[in-house]
Short mmCIF file of C-alpha atoms and ligand atoms in Angstrom, two decimals:
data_model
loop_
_atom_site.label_atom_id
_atom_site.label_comp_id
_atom_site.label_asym_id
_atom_site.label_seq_id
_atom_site.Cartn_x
_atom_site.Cartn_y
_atom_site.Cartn_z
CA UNK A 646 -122.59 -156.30 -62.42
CA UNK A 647 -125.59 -157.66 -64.18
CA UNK A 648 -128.89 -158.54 -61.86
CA UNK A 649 -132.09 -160.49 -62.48
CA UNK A 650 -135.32 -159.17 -61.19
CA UNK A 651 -138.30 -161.60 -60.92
CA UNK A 652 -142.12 -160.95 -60.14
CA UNK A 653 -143.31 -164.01 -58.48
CA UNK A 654 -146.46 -165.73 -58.96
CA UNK A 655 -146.80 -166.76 -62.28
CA UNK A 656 -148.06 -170.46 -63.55
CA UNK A 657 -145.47 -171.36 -66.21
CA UNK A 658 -146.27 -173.06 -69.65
CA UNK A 659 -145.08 -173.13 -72.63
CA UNK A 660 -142.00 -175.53 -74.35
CA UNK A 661 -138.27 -174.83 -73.45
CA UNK A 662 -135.45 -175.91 -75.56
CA UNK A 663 -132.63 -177.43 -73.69
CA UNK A 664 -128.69 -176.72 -74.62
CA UNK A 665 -126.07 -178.91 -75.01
CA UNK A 666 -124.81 -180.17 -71.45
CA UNK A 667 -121.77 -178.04 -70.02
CA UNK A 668 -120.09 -180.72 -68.22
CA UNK A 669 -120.03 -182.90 -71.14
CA UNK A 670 -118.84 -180.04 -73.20
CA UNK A 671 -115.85 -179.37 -70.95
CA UNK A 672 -114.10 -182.86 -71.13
CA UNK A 673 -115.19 -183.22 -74.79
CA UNK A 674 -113.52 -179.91 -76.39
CA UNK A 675 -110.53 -180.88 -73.77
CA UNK A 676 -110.15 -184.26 -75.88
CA UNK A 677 -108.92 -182.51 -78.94
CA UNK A 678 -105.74 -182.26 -77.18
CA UNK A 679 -105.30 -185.99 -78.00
CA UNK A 680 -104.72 -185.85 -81.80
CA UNK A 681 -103.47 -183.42 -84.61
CA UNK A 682 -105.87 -182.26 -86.97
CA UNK A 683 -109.31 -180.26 -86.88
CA UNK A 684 -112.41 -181.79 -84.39
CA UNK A 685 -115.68 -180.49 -85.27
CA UNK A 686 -118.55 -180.09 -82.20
CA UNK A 687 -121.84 -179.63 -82.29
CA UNK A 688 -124.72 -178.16 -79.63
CA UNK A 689 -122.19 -176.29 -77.47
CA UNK A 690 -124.09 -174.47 -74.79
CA UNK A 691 -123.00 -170.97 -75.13
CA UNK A 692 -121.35 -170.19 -71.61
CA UNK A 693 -118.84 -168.88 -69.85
CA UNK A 694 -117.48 -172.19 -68.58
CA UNK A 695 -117.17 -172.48 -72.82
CA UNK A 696 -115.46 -169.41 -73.01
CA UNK A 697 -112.58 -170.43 -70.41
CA UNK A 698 -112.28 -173.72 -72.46
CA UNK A 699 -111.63 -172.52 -75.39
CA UNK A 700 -109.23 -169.72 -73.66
CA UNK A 701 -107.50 -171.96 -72.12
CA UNK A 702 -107.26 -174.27 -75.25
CA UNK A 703 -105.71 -171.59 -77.46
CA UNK A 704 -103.21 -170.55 -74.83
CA UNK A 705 -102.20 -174.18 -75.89
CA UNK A 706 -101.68 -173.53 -78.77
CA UNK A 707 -104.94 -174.42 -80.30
CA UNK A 708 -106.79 -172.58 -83.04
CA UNK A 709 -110.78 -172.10 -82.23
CA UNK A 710 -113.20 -171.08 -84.27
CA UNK A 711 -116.96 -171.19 -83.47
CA UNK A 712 -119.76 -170.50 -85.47
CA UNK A 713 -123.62 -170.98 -83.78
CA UNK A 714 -123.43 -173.94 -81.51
CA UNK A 715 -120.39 -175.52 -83.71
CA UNK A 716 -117.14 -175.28 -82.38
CA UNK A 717 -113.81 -176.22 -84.52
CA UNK A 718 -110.87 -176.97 -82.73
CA UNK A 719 -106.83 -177.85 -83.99
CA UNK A 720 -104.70 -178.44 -81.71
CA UNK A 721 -101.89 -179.47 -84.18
CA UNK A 722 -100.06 -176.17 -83.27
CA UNK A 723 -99.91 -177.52 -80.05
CA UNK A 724 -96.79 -175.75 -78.29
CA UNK A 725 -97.00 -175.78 -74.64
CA UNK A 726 -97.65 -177.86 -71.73
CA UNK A 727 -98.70 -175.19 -69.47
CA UNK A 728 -102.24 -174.23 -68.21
CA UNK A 729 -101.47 -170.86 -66.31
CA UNK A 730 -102.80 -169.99 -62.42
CA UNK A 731 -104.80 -167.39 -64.82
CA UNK A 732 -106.76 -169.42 -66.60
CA UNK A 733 -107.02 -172.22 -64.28
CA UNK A 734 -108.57 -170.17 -61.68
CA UNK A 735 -111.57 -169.08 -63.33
CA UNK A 736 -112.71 -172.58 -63.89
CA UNK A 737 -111.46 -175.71 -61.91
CA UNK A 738 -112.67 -178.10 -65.07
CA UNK A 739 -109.49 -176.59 -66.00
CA UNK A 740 -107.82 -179.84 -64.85
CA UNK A 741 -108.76 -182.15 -67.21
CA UNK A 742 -106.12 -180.84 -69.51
CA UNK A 743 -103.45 -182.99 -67.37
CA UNK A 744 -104.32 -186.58 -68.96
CA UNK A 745 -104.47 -185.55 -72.45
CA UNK A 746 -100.94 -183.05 -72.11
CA UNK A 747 -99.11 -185.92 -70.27
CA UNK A 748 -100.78 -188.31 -72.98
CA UNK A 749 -99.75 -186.36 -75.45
CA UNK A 750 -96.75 -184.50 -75.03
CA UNK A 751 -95.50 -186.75 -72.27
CA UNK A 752 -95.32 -183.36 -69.57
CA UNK A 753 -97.65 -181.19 -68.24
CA UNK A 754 -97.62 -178.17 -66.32
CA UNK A 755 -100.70 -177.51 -64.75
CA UNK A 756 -102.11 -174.50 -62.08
CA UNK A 757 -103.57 -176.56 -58.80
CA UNK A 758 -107.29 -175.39 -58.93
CA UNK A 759 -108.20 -174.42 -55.47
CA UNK A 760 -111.07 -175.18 -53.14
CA UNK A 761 -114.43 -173.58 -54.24
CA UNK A 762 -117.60 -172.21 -52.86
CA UNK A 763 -118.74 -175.85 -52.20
CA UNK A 764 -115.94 -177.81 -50.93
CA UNK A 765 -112.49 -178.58 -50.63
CA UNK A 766 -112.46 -180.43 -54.10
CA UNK A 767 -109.03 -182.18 -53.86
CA UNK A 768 -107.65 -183.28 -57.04
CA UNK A 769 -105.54 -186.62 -54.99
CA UNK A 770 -107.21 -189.07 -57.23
CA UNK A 771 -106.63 -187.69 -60.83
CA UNK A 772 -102.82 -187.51 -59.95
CA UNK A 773 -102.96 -190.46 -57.75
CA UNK A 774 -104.05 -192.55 -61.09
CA UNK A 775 -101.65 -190.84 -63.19
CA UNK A 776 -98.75 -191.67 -60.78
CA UNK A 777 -100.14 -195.39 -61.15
CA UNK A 778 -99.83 -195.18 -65.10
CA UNK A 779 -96.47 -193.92 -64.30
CA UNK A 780 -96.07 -190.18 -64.16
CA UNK A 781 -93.56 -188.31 -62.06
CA UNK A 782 -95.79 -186.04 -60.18
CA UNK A 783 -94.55 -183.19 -58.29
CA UNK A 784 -96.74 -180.14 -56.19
CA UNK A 785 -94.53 -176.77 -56.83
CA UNK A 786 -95.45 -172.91 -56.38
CA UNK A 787 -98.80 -173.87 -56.55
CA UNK A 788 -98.56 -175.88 -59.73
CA UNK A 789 -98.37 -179.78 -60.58
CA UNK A 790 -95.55 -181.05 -62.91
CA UNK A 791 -96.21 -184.01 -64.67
CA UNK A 792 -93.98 -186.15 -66.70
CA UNK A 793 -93.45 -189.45 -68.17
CA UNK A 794 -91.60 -191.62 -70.34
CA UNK A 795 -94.41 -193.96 -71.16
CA UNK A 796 -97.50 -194.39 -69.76
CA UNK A 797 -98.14 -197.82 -69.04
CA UNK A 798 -101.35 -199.16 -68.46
CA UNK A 799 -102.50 -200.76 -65.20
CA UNK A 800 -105.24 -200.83 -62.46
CA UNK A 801 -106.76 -197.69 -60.86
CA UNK A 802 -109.47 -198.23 -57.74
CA UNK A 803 -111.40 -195.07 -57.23
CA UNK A 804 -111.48 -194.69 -53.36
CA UNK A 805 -114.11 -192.34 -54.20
CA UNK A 806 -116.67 -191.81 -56.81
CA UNK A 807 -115.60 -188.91 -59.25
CA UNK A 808 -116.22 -187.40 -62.62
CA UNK A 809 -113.74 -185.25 -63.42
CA UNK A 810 -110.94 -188.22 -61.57
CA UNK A 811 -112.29 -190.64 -64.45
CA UNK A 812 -112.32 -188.55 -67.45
CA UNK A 813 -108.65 -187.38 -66.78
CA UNK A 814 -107.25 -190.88 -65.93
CA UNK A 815 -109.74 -192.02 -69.47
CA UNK A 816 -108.15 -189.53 -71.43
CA UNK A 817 -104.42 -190.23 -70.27
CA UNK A 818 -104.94 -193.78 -70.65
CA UNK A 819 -106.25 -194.19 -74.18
CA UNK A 820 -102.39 -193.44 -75.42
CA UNK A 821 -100.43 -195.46 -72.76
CA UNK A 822 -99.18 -198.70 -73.57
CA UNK A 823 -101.38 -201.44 -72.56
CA UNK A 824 -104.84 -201.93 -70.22
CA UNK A 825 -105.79 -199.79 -68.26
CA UNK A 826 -109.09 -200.78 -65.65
CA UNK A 827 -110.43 -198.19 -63.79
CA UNK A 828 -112.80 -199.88 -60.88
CA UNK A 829 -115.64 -197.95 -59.06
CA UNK A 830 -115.53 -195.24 -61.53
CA UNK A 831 -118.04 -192.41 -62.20
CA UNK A 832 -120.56 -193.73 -64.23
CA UNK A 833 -122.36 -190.21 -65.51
CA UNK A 834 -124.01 -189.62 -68.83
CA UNK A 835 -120.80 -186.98 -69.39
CA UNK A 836 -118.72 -189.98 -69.34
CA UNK A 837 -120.33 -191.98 -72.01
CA UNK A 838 -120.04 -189.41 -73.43
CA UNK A 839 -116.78 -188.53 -73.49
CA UNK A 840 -116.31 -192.08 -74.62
CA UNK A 841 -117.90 -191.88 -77.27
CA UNK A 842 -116.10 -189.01 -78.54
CA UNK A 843 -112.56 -191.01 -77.48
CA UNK A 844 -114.00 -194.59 -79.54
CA UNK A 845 -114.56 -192.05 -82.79
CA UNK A 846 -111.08 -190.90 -82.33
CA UNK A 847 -109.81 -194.66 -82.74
CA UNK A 848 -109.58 -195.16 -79.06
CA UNK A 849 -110.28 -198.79 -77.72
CA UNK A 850 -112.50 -198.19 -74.49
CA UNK A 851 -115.43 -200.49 -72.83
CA UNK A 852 -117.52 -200.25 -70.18
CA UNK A 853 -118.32 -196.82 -69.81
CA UNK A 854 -121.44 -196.13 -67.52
CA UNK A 855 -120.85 -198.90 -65.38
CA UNK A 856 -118.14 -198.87 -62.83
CA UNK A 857 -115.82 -200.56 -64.30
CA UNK A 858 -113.58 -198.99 -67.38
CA UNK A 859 -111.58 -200.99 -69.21
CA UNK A 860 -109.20 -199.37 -72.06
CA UNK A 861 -106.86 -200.72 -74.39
CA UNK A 862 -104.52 -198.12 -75.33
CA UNK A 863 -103.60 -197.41 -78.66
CA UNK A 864 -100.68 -195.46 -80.32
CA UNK A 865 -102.51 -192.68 -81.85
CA UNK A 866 -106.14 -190.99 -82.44
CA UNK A 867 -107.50 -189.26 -85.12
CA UNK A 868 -110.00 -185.93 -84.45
CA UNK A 869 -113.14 -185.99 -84.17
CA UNK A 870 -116.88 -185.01 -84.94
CA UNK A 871 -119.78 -185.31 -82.48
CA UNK A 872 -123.12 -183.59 -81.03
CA UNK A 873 -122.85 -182.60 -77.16
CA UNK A 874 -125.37 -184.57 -75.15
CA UNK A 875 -128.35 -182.20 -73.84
CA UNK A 876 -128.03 -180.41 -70.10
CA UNK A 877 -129.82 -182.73 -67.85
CA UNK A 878 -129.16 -180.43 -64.96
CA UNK A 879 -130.89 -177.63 -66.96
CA UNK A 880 -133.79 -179.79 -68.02
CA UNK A 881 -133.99 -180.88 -64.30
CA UNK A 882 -133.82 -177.18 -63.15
CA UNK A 883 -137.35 -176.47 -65.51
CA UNK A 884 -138.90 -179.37 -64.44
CA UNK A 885 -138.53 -178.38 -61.07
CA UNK A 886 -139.43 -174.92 -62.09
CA UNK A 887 -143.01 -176.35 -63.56
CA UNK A 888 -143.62 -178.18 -60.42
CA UNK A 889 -143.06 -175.26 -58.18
CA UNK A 890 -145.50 -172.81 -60.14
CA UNK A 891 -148.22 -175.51 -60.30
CA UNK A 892 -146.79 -174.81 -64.51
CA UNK A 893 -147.24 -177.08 -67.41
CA UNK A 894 -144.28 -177.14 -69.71
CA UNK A 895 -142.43 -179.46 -72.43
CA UNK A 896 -138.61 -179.40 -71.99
CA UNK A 897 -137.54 -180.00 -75.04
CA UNK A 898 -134.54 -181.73 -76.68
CA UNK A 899 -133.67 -183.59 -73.32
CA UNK A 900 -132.90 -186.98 -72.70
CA UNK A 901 -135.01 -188.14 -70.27
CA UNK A 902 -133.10 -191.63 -69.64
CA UNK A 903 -130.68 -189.04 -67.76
CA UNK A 904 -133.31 -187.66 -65.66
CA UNK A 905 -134.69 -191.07 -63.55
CA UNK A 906 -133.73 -190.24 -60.08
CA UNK A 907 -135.13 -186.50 -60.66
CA UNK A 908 -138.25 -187.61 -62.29
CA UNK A 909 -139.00 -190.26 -59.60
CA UNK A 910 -138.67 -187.68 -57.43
CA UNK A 911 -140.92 -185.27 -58.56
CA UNK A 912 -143.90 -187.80 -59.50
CA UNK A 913 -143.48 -187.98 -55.96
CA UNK A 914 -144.50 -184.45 -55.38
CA UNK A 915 -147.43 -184.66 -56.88
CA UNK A 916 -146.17 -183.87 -60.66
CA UNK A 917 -147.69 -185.45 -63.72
CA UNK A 918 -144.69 -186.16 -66.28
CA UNK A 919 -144.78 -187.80 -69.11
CA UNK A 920 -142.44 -188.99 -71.74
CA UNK A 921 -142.40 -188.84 -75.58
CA UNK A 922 -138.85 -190.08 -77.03
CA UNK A 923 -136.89 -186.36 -76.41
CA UNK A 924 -139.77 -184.42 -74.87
CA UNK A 925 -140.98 -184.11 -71.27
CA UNK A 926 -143.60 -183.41 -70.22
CA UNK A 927 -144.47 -181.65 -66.89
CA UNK A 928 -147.82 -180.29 -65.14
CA UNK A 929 -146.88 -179.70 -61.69
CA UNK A 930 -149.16 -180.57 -58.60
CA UNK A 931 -151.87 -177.69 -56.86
CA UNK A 932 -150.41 -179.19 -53.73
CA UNK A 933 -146.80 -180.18 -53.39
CA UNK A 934 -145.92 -183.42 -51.44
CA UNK A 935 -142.69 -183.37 -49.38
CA UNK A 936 -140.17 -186.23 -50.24
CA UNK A 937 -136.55 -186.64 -48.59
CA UNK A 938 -133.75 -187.03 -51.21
CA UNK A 939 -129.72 -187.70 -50.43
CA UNK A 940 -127.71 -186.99 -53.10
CA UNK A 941 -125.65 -189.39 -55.13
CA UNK A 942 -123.26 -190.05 -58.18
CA UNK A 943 -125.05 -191.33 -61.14
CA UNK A 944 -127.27 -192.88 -61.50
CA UNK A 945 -128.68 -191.39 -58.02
CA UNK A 946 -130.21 -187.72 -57.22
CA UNK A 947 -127.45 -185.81 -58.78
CA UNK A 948 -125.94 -183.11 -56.22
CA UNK A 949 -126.25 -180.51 -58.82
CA UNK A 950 -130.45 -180.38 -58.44
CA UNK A 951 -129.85 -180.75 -54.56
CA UNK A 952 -130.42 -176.54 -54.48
CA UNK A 953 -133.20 -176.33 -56.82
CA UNK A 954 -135.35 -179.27 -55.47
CA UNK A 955 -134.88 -177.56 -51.60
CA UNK A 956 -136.74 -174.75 -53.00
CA UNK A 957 -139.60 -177.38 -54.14
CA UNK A 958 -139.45 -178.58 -50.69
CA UNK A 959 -139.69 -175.41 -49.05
CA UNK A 960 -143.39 -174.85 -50.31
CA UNK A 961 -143.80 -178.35 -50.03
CA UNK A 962 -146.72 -179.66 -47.41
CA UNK A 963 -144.98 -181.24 -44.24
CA UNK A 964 -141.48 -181.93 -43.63
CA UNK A 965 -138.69 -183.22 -46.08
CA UNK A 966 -135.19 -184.46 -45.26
CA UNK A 967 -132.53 -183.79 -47.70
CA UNK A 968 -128.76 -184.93 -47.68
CA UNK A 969 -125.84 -183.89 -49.11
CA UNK A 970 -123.26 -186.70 -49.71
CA UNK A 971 -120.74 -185.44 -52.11
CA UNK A 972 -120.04 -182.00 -51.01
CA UNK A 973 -119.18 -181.11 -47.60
CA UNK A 974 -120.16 -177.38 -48.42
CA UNK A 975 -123.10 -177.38 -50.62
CA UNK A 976 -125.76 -175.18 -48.37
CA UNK A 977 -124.57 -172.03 -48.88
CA UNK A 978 -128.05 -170.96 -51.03
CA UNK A 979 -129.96 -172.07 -47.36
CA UNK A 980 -128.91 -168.55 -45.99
CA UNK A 981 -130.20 -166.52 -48.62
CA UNK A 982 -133.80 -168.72 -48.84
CA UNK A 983 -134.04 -168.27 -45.32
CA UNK A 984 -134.38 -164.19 -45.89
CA UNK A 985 -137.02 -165.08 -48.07
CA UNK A 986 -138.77 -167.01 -45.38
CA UNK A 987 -138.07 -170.49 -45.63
CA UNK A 988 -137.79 -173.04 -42.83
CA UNK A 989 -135.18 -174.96 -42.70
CA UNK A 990 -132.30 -176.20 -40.20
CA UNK A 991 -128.72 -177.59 -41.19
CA UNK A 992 -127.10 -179.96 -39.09
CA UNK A 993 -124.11 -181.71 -40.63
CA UNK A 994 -124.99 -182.55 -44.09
CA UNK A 995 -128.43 -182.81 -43.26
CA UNK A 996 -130.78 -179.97 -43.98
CA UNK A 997 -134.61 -180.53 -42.48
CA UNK A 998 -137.13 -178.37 -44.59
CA UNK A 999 -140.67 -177.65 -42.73
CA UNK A 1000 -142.94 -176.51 -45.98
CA UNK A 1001 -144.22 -173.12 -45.76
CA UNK A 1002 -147.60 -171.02 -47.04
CA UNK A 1003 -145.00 -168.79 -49.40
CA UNK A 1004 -142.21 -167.31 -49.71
CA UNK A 1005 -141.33 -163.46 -49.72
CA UNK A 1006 -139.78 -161.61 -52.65
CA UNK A 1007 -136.02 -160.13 -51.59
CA UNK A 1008 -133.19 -158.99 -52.72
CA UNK A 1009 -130.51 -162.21 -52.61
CA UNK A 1010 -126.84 -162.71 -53.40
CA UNK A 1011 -126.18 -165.80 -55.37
CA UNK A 1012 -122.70 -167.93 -54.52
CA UNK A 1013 -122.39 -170.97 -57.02
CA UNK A 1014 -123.87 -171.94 -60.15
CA UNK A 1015 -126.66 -174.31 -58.56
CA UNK A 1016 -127.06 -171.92 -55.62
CA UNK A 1017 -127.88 -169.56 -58.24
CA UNK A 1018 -130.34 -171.28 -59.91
CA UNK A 1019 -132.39 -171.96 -56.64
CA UNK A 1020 -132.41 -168.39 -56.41
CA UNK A 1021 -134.36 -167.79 -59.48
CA UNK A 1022 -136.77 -170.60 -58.49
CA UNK A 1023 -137.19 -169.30 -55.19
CA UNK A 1024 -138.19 -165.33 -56.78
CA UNK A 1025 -140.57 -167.23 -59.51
CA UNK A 1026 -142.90 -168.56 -56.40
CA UNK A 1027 -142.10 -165.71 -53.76
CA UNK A 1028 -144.62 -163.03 -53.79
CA UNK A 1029 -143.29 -159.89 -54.86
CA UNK A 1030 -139.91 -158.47 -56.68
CA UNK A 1031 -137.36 -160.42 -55.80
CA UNK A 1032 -133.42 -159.32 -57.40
CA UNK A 1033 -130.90 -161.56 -57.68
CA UNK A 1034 -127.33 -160.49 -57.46
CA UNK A 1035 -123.87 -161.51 -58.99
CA UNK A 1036 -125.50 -163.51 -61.99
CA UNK A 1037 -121.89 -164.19 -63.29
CA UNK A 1038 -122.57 -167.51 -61.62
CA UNK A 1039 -125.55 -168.31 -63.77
CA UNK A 1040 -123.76 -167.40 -66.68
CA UNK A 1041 -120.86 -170.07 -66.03
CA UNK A 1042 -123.74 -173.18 -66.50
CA UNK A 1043 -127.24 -172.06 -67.69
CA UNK A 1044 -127.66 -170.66 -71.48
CA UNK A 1045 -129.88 -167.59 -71.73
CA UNK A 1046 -131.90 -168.31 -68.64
CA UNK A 1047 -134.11 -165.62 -68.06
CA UNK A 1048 -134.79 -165.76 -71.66
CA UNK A 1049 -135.54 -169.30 -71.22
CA UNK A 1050 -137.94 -168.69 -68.21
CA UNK A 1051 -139.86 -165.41 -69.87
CA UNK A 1052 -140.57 -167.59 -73.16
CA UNK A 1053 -142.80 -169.69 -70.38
CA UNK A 1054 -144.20 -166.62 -68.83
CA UNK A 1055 -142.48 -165.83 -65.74
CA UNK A 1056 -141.63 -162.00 -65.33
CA UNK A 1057 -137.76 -162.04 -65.37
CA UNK A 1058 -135.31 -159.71 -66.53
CA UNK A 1059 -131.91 -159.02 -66.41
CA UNK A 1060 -130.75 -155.73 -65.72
CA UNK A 1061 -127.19 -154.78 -66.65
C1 LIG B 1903 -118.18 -182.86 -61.42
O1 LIG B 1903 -117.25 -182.20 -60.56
C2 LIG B 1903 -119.09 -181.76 -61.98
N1 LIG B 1903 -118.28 -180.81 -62.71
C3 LIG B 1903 -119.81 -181.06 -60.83
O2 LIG B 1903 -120.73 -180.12 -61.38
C4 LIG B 1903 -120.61 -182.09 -60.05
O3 LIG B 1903 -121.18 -181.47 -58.93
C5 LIG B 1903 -119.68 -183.23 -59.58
O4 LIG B 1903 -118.98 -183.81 -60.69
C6 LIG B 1903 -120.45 -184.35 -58.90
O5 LIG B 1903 -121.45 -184.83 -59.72
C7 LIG B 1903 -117.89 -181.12 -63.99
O6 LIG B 1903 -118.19 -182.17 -64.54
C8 LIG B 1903 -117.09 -180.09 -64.70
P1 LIG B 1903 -116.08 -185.16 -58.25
P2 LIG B 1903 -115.94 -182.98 -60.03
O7 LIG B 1903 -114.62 -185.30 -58.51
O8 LIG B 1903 -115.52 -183.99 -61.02
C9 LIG B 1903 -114.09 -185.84 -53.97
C10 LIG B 1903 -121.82 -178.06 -61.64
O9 LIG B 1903 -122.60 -177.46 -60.87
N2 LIG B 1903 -112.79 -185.97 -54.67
O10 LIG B 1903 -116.98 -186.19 -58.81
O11 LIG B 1903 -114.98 -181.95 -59.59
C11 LIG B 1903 -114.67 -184.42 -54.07
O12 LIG B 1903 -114.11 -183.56 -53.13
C12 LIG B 1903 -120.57 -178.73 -61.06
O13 LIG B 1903 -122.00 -178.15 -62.85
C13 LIG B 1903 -111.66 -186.28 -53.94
O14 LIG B 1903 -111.71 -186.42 -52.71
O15 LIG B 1903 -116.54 -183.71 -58.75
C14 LIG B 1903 -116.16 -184.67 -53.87
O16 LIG B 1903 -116.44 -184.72 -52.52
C15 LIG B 1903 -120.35 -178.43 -59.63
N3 LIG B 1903 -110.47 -186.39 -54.59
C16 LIG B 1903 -116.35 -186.03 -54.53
O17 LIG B 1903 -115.06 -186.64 -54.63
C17 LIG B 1903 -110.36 -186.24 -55.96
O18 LIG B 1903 -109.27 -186.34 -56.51
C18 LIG B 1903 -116.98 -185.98 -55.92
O19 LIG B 1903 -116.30 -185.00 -56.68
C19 LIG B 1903 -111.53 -185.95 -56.68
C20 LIG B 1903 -112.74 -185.82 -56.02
#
């Protein structure tokens, strides 16, 4: 299993480019299930997460072909309705084939996804909302059956904010007869998004980005052609990588309209950022302020740079608060910065972080994507070698990242 071995210590500089964003990727090459014919996209991030996609697409029935960061996909050979427990399980996005099978081929056979490193992560709410457009839903053997006659638009109230809930119940809706309104929906950048991509197809949808969704379904769609959105998790994970190392980078290629909670944030730490159209621009503070942050859906502190920022904080001067909202789970990295030295005490789904001189370099096991990240943050600061273990979960989210890192002057490898 591959490792990545860091010697702390270094300023960074230099410009990153960012990739196209995986979790508008996932939804987007999952749309081509909607119509016949070949979709063209552009700026896929090259991942694993991409990899299970497009597995789990041609086990469909789909033909794939990708070429660079272009990605052709026909799904006109479409010939089941069944997303096996093997592909399922390696990737829980996995779900958001449901709305466009039942959609499209009226049934749907799909594996449940189970919990995950950070939570329980039910799935009540997609199938909830499909039930309300008028699916049969039934829980067998570990799989959900879906089927319908007709989907029929109507109503859907989000008890709780989620992402992957609104893009299924999107995507099922834009082919069911009627209007659909989806209230206190997510409202992430991944979601315009997806859209966007839907609206090219020929589907009828407003509102998207604000919490309420209103579609207008429509009998068919035709494929599509679009550019993936850039990572704004990965640009936030290098701006928080400049700050920590007292670096001065650009990151390249982002949109920095998706950044505004992270940004605000960080100016708060001290960092200088500035903004020109797709460029940011980063020189991180000599002495690093503490600030509390709770996580949030869109457009607050996204949960996904809750790991990365808590190594910020725990070089920061004085004490910071942070709290995790949407996960119940999500502290699993605190463990493994805590061998490195950090201070910091969990109670609940609060975790208090007293700033310290430094950290220590040490060998560290990483559990989740995010997790992983703050990982190689924490070994870019710590003094000494510090080897991460089980990058596999890197691999699933970040594009080339030690590659990334070394082009701005950190010593990082990855040793297979
Ligand atoms: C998406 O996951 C992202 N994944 C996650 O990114 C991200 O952390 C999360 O949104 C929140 O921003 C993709 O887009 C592929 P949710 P998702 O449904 O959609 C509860 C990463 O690191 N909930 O918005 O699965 C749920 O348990 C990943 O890139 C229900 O209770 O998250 C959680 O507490 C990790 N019932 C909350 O809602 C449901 O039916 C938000 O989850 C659905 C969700």
């Amino acid at each position: 299993m591959d490792k990545i071995i860091i010697e702390g210590g270094r300023r960074l500089a230099g410009e990153v480019q960012i990739s196209g964003a995986k979790n508008a990727a996932l939804p987007i090459l999952i749309s081509s299930l909607l119509a016949d014919g070949p979709n063209t996209y552009y700026n896929v991030p090259d991942l694993q997460d991409i990899e299970s996609t497009k597995l789990l697409l041609s086990n469909l029935g789909g033909q794939i072909e990708a070429e660079a960061d272009r990605v052709h996909i026909d799904t006109s050979g479409l010939n089941t309705y069944e997303a096996p427990y093997d592909v399922v399980r390696k990737m829980r996005a996995s779900i958001l084939v449901l709305g466009p099978l039942v959609a499209r081929l009226k049934k749907a056979r799909v594996s449940l996804p189970g919990g995950c490193a950070i939570g329980a992560r039910p799935i009540n709410l997609h199938l909830k909302g499909l039930a309300a457009l008028g699916a049969r839903i039934d829980l067998a053997h570990g799989y959900v059956e879906a089927s319908v006659d007709e989907l029929r638009g109507t109503e859907i109230y989000f008890d709780v904010v989620t992402v992957t809930g609104t893009e299924n119940l999107m995507m099922a809706a834009v082919l069911a007869k009627g209007t659909t309104i989806l209230r206190n929906a997510a409202r992430e950048p991944e979601i315009v998004a997806l859209s966007e991509v839907l609206n090219s197809m020929g589907a009828d949808i407003r509102g998207a980005g604000t919490a309420v969704i209103t579609i207008n379904g429509v009998s068919e769609l035709k494929p599509a052609s679009y550019r993936i959105i850039p990572d704004r998790i990965e640009a936030g994970t290098f701006l928080v990588a400049a700050a920590l190392t007292g670096g001065n980078i650009a990151v390249q290629g982002a949109e920095p309209d998706h950044l505004g909670a992270v940004i605000d944030k960080l100016r708060l730490t001290g960092a200088e950022i500035s903004v020109d159209e797709k460029v940011i621009n980063i020189q991180g503070a000599n002495d690093i302020s503490s600030v509390n942050i709770q996580t949030q859906p869109y457009p607050g502190f996204p949960t996904d740079m809750q790991a990365q920022f808590m190594v910020l904080m725990s070089i920061a001067s004085g004490t910071s608060v942070i709290s995790e909202t949407i996960f119940e789970n999500r502290y699993i990295h605190v463990s493994e910065l805590r061998r490195m030295g950090a201070d910091i005490i969990i109670s609940g789904n609060t975790a208090t972080v007293k700033g310290v001189a430094k950290l220590s370099a040490a060998p560290v096991m990483a559990t989740d994507l995010r997790a992983s990240a703050s990982l190689i943050l924490a070994g870019l600061v710590a003094e000494g070698r510090t080897e991460v273990h089980r990058v596999y979960h890197l691999d699933r989210g970040y594009q080339a990242i030690e590659k990334k890192f070394a082009g701005l002057g950190a010593s990082i490898q990855r040793v297979k």
